[in-house]
Short mmCIF file of C-alpha atoms in Angstrom, two decimals:
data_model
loop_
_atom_site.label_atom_id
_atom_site.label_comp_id
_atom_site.label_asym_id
_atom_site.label_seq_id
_atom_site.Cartn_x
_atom_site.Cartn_y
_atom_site.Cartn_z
CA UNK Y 1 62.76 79.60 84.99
CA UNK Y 2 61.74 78.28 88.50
CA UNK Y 3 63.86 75.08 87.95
CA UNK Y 4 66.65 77.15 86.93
CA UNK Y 5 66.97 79.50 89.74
CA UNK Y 6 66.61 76.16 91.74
CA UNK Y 7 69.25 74.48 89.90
CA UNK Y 8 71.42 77.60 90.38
CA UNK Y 9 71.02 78.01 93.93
CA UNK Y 10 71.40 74.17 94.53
CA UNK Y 11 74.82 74.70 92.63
CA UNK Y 12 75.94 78.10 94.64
CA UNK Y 13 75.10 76.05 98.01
CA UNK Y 14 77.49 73.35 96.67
CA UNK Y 15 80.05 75.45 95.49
CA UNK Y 16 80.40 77.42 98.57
CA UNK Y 17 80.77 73.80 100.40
CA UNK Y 18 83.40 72.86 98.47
CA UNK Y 19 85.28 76.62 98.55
CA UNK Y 20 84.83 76.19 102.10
CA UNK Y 21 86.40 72.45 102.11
CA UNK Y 22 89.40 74.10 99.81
CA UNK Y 23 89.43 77.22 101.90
CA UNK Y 24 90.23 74.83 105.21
CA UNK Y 25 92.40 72.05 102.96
CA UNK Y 26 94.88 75.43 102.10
CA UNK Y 27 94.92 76.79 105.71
CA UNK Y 28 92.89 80.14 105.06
CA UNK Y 29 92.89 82.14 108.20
CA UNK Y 30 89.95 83.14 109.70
CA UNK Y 31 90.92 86.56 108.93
CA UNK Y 32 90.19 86.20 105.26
CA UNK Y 33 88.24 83.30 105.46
CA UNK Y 34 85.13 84.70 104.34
CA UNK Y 35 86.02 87.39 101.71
CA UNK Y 36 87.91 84.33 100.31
CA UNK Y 37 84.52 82.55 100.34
CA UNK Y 38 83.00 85.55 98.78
CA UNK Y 39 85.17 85.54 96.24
CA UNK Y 40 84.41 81.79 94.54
CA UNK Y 41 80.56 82.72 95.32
CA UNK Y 42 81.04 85.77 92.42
CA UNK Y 43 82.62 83.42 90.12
CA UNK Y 44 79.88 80.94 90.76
CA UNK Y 45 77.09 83.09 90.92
CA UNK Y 46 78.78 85.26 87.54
CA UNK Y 47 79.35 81.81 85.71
CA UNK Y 48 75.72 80.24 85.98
CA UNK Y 49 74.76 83.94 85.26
CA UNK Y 50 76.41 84.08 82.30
CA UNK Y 51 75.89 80.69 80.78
CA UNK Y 52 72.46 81.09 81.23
CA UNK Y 53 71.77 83.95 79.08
CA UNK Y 54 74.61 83.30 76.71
CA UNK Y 55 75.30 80.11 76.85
CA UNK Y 56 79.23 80.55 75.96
CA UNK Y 57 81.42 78.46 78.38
CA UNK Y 58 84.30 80.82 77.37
CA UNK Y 59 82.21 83.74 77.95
CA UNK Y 60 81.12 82.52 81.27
CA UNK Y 61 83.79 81.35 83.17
CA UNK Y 62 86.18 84.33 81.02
CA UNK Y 63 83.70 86.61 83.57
CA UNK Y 64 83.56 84.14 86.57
CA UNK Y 65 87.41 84.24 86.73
CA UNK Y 66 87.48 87.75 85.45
CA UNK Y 67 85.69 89.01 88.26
CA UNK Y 68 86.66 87.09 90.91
CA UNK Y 69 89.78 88.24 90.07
CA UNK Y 70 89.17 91.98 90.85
CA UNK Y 71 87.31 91.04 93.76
CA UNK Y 72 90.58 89.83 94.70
CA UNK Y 73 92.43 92.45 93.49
CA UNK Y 74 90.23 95.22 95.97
CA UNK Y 75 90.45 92.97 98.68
CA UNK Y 76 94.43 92.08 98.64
CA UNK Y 77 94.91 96.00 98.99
CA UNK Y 78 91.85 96.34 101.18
CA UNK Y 79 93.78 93.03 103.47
CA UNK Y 80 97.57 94.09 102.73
CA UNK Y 81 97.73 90.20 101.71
CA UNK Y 82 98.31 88.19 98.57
CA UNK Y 83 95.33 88.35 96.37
CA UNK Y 84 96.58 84.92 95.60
CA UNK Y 85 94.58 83.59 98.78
CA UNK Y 86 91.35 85.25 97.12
CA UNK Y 87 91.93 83.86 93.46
CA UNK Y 88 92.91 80.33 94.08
CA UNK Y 89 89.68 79.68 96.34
CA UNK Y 90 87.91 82.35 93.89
CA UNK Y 91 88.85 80.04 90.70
CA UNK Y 92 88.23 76.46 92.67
CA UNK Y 93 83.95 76.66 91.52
CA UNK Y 94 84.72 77.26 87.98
CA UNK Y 95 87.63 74.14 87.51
CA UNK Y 96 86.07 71.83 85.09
CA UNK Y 97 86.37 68.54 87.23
CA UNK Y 98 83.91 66.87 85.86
CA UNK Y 99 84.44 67.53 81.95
CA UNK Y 100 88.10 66.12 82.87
CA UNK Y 101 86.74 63.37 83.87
CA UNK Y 102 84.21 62.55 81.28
CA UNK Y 103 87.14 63.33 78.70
CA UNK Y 104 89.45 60.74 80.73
CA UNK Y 105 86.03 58.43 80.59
CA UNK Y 106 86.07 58.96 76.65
CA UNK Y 107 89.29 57.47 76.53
CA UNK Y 108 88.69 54.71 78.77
CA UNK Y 109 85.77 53.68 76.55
CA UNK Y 110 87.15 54.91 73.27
CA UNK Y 111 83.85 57.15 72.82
CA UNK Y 112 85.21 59.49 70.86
CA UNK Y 113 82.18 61.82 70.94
CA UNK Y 114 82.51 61.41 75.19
CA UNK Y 115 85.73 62.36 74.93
CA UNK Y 116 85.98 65.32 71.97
CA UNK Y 117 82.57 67.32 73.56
CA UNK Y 118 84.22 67.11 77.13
CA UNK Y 119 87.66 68.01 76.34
CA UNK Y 120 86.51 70.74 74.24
CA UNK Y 121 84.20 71.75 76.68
CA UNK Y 122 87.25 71.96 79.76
CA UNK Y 123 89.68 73.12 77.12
CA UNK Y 124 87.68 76.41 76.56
CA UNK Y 125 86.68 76.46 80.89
CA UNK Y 126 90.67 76.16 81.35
CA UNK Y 127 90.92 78.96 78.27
CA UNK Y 128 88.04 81.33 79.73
CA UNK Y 129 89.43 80.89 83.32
CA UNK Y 130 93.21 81.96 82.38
CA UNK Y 131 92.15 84.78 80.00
CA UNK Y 132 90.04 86.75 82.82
CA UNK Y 133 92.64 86.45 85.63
CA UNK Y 134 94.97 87.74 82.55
CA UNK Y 135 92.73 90.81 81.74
CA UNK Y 136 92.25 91.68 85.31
CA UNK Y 137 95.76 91.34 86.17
CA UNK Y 138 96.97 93.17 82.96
CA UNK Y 139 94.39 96.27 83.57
CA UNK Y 140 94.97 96.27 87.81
CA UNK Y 141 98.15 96.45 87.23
CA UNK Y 142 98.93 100.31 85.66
CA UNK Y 143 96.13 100.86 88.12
CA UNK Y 144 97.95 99.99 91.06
CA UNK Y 145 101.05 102.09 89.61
CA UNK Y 146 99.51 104.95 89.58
CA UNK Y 147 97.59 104.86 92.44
CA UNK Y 148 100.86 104.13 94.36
CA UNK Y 149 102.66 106.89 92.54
CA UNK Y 150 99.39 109.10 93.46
CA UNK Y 151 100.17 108.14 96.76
CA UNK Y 152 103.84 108.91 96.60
CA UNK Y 153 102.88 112.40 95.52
CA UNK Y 154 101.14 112.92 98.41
CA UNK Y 155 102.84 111.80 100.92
CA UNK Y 156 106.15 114.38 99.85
CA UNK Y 157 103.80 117.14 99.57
CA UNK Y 158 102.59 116.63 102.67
CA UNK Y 159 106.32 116.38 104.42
CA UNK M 1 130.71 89.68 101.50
CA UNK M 2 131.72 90.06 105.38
CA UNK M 3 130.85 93.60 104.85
CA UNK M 4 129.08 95.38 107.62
CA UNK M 5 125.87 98.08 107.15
CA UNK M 6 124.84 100.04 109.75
CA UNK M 7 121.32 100.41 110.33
CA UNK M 8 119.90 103.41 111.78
CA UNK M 9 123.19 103.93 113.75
CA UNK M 10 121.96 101.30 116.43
CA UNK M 11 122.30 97.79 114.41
CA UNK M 12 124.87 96.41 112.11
CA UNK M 13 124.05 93.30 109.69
CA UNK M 14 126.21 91.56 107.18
CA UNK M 15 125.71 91.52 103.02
CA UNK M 16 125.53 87.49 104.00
CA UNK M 17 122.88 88.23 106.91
CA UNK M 18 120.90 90.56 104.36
CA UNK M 19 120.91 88.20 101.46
CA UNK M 20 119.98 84.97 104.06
CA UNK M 21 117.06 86.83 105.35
CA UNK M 22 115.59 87.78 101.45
CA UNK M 23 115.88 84.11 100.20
CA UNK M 24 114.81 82.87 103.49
CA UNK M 25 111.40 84.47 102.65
CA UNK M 26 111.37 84.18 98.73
CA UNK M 27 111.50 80.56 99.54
CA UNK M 28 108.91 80.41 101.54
CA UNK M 29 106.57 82.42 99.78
CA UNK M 30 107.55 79.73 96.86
CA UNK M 31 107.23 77.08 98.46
CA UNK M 32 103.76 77.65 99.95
CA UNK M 33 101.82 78.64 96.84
CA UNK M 34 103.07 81.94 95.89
CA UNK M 35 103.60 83.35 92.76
CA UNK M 36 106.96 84.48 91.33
CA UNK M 37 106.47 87.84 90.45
CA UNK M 38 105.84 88.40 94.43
CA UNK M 39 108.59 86.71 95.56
CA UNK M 40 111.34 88.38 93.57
CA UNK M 41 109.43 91.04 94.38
CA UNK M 42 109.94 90.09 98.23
CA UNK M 43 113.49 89.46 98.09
CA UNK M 44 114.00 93.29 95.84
CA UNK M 45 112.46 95.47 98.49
CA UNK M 46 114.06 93.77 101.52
CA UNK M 47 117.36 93.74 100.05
CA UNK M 48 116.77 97.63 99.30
CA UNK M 49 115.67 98.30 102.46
CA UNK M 50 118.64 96.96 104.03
CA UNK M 51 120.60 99.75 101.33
CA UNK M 52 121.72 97.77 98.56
CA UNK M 53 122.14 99.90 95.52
CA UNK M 54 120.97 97.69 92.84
CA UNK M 55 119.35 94.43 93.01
CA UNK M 56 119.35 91.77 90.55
CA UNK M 57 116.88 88.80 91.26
CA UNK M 58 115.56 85.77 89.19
CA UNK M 59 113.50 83.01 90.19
CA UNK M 60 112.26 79.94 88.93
CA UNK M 61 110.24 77.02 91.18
CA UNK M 62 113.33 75.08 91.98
CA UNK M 63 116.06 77.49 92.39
CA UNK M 64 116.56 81.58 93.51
CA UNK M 65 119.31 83.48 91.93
CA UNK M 66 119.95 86.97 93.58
CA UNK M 67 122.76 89.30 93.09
CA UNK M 68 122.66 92.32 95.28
CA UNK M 69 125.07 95.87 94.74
CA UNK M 70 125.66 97.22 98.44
CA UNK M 71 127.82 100.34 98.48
CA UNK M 72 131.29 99.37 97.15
CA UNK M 73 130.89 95.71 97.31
CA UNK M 74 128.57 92.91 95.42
CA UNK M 75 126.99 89.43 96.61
CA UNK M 76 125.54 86.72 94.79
CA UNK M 77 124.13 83.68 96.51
CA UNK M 78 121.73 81.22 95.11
CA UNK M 79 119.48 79.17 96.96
CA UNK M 80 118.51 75.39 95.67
CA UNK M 81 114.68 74.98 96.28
CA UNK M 82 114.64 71.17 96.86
CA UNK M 83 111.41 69.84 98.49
CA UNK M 84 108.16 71.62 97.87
CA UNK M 85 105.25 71.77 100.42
CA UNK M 86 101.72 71.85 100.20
CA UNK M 87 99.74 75.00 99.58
CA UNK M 88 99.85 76.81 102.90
CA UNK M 89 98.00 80.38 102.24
CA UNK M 90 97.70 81.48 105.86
CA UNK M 91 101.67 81.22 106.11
CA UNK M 92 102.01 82.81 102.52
CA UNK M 93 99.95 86.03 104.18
CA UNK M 94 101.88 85.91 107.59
CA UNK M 95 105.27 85.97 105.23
CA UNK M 96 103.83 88.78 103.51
CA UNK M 97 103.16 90.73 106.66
CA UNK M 98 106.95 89.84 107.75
CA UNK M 99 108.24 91.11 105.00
CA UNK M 100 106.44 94.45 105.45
CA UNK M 101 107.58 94.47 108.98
CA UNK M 102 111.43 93.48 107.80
CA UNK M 103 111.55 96.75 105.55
CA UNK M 104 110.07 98.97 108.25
CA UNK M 105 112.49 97.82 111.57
CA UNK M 106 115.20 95.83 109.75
CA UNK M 107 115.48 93.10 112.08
CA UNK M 108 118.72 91.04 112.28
CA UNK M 109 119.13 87.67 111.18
CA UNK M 110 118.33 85.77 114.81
CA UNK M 111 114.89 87.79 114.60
CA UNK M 112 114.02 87.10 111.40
CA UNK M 113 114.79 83.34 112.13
CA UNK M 114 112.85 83.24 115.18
CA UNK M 115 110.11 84.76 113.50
CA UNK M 116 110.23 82.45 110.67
CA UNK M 117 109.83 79.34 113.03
CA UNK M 118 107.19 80.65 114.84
CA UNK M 119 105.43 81.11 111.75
CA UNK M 120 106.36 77.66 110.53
CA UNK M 121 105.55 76.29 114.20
CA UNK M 122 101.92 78.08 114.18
CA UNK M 123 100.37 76.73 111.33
CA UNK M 124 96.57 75.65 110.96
CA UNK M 125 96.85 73.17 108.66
CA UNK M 126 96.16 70.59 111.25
CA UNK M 127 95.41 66.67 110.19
CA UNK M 128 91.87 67.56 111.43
CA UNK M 129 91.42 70.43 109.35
CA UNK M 130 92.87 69.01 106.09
CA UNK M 131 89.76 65.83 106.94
CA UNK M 132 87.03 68.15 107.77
CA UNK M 133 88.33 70.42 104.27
CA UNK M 134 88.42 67.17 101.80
CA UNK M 135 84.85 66.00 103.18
CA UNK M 136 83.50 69.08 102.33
CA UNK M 137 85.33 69.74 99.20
CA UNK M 138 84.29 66.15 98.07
CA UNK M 139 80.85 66.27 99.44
CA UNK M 140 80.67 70.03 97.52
CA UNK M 141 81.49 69.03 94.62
CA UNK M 142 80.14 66.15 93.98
CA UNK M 143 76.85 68.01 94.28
CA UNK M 144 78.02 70.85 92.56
CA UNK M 145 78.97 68.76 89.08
CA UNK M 146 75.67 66.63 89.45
CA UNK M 147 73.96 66.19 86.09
CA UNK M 148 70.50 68.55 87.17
CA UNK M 149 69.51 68.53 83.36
CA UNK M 150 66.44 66.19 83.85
CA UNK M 151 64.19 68.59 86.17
CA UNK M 152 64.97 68.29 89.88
CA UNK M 153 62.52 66.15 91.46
CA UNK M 154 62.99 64.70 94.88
CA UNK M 155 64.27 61.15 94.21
CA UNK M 156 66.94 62.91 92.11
CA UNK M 157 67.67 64.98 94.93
CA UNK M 158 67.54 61.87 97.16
CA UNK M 159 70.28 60.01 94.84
CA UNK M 160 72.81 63.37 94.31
CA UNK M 161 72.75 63.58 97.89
CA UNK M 162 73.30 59.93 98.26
CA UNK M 163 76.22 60.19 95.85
CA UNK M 164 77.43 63.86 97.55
CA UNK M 165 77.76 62.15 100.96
CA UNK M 166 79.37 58.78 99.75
CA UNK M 167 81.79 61.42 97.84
CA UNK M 168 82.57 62.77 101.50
CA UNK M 169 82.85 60.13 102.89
CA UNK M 170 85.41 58.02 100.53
CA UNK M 171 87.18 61.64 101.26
CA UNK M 172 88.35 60.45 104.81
CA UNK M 173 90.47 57.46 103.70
CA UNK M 174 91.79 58.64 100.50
CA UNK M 175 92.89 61.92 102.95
CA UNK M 176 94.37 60.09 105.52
CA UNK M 177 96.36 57.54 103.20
CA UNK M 178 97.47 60.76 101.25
CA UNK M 179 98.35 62.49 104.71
CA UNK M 180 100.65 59.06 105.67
CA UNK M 181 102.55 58.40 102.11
CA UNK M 182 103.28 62.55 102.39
CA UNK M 183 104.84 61.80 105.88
CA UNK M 184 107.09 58.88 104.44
CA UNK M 185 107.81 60.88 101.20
CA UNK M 186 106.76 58.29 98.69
CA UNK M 187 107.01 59.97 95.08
CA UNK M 188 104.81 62.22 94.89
CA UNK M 189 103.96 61.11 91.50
CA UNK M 190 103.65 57.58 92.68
CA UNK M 191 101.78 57.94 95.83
CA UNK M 192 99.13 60.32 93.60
CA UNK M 193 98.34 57.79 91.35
CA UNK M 194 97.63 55.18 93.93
CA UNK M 195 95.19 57.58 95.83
CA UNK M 196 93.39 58.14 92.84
CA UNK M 197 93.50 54.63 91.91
CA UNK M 198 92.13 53.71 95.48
CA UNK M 199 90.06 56.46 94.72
CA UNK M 200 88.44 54.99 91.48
CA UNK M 201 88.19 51.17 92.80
CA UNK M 202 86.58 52.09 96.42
CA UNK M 203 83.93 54.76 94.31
CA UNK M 204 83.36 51.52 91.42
CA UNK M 205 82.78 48.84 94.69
CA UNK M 206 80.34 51.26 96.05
CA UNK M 207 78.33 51.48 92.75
CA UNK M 208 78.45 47.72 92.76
CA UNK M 209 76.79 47.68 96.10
CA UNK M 210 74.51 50.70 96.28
CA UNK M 211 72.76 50.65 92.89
CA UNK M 212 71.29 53.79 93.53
CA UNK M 213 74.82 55.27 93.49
CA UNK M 214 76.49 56.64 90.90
CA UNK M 215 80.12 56.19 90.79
CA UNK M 216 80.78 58.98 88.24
CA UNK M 217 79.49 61.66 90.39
CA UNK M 218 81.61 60.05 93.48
CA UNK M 219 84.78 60.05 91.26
CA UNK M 220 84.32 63.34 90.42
CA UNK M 221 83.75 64.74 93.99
CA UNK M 222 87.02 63.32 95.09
CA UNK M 223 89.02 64.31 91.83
CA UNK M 224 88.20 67.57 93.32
CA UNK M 225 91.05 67.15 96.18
CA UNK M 226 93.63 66.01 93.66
CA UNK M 227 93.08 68.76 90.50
CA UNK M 228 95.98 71.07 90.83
CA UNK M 229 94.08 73.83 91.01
CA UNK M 230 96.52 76.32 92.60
CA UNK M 231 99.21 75.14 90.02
CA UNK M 232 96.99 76.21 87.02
CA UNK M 233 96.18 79.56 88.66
CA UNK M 234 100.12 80.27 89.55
CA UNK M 235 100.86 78.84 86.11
CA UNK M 236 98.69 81.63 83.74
CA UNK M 237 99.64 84.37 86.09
CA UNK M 238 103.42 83.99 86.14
CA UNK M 239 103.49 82.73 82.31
CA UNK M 240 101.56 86.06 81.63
CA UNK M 241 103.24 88.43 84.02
CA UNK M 242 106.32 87.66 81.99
CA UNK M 243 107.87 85.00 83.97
CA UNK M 244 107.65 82.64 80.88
CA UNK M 245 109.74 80.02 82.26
CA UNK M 246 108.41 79.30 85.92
CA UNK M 247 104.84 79.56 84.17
CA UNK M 248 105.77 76.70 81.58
CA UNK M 249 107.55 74.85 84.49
CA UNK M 250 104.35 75.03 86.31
CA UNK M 251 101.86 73.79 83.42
CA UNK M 252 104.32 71.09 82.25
CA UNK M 253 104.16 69.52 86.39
CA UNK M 254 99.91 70.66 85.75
CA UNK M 255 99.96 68.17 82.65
CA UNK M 256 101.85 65.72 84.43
CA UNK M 257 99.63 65.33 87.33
CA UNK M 258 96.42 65.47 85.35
CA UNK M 259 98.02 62.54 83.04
CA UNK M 260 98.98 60.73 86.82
CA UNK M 261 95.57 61.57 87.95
CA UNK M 262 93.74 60.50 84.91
CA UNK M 263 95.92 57.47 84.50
CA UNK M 264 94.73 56.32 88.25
CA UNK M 265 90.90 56.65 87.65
CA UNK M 266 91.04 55.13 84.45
CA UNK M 267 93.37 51.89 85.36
CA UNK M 268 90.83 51.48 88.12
CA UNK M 269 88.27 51.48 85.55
CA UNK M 270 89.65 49.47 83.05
CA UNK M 271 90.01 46.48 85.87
CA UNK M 272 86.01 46.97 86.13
CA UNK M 273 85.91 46.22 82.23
CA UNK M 274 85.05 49.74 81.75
CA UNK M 275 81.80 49.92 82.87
CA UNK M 276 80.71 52.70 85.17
#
């Protein structure tokens, strides 16, 4: 258990390096800089969570993205700004680089079992990943019609 | 289409001036990493708050369509998206905040302009920044996708940091050679898959001489910079917020440049006999 929690915070440290590198490389401002941060340290945090008690790679990066998502959600009304800028750096922890590469690797060497557990393995990360910004984004969205309408209401009663 | 609108009895603006300033920004919002759900979107609520009646809009990446119903007249204008630029997701937010201020004091077209190129002029995507953000995103990552199954003992440590920092390092080139066939608009497709070639040979010569290295990890650090990332995003959401064919525009260019990636690392590989 002690290696694990290590492991995991070795891997949050490192993903919130590379957020950060993305975070600069996209030109967030420093107004949103570090709820954008934030945002990729749920999905991290919520994917290494989640693999480790179910050890799904659907499940886990399905609630990684999933969450990050309405993180980014909240905050885009919270900011007035695209919740784009909080998904894109949210998502950048849970793209499976390194299975890519492993599956390009299987080519390469015509390893067949290389390249079938890899591919499988970033198909289902890719799968996971688009599902929970789907859900999120399917389920905000009455939300945010309602509260607007809510809003609406309101604001004519009020006149 | 010469027709004048008055504005709050103080300003008058053409259909033309109104349509100009709504794909102005849809562009824009396109072309630096938005989605197209928000940019028709955009264009619909600036259009109406300039009065038009009806407004009929339909984008895809390359091209905006929009047909707006003023009083007792109708334009249509479309407006050819031809380069795209890199993701810029301070300007996407300062667009969005124009746009807000657009429908609330419906500027004329010289404001909007000036604004625009201000915006454009003010951005902090600086050569600098774009260094310092690959270093880290290589460095990151590289450490992030490092194979801790083993137990983490401290020469392990001592190699994945090895390989994170080589990772960063490689970064600086492989930015600044990307940065410099941008600026002489090589192919994009062409000038991807010689990065990530360069990529793959300088990460295999470094293995070579630093047995403690491993060139995987280094590889995978810098693959980081190249994944399009933002593409796959943009891609689910607009295929799944109904705009079927920008999202299947955006994952077939997503395949492509994985394939172009892919094919760079593993021709680099393939000239090392395969070995890693």
């Amino acid at each position: 258990m002690k290696t694990e929690i290590l492991r995991i915070s070795i891997v949050l440290v490192a993903g919130i390096l590379g957020s950060i590198g993305f975070a600069l490389v996209f030109g967030v401002g420093k107004k949103h800089f570090i709820a954008a941060i934030i945002s990729s340290v749920i999905s991290c945090l919520a994917f290494e969570i989640v693999y480790l008690l179910c050890d799904s790679l659907f499940t886990a990066s399905f609630v990684g993205a999933g969450l990050s998502a309405a993180y980014s959600d909240i905050m885009s009304q919270k900011a007035k700004t695209p919740a784009t800028l909080f998904i894109i750096i949210g998502i950048i922890p849970l793209v499976p680089g390194a299975k890519l590469y492993y599956t390009m690797l299987g080519i390469v060497r015509d390893d067949v079992a290389l390249f079938s557990q890899n591919g499988e393995a970033a198909l289902l990360i890719a799968a996971g990943i688009a599902v929970g910004i789907i859900t999120v984004t399917a389920v905000s969205k009455p939300i945010k019609a309602k509260i607007s309408e809510i809003n609406a209401k309101n604001h004519k009663a009020k006149e | 289409m010469n027709q004048q609108i008055e504005i709050n009895n103080t300003r008058t603006i053409s259909d033309e001036d109104v349509l100009f300033i709504a794909l102005e920004l849809g562009e824009h919002i396109l072309r630096c990493g938005g989605e197209i759900n928000r940019a028709e979107d955009t264009i619909t609520r600036i259009c109406r708050a300039y009065g038009a009646k009806h407004v009929d809009v339909t984008a895809i990446l390359s091209m905006i369509v929009l047909t707006v119903h003023f009083n007792d007249s109708r334009s249509t204008c479309t407006r050819r998206i031809t380069s795209s630029t890199a993701t810029n997701l301070d300007k996407l937010s300062k667009i969005n905040e124009l746009s807000r201020s657009i429908c609330a004091e419906l500027p004329d077209k010289k404001t909007v302009e000036a604004k625009m190129a201000e915006i454009s002029r003010t951005s902090i995507i600086t050569k600098k920044r774009l260094i310092f953000g690959s270093i880290l995103a290589a460095l990151g990552f590289a450490l992030f996708f490092s194979d801790f199954s083993q137990g983490i003992t401290a020469s392990l440590m001592l190699r994945v940091l090895l390989d994170s920092v080589l990772s960063g390092v490689l970064a600086i080139p492989l930015c600044l050679i990307s940065v410099r066939m941008d600026k002489h608009r090589l192919n994009p497709m062409v000038s991807k898959f010689a990065v990530c070639f360069l990529s793959g040979i300088s990460a295999l010569v470094l293995g070579r001489l630093i047995p403690l290295c491993n060139p995987n990890i280094i590889m995978i650090g810098n693959i980081m910079n190249f994944i399009p990332g933002v593409a796959v995003t943009n891609a689910f959401r607009d295929l799944f917020g109904g705009d079927i064919m920008s999202g299947l525009f955006r994952l077939c260019s997503v395949i492509i440049d994985a394939i172009i990636i892919a094919a760079g690392y593993a021709v680099a590989i393939l000239l090392f006999g395969g070995a890693v």
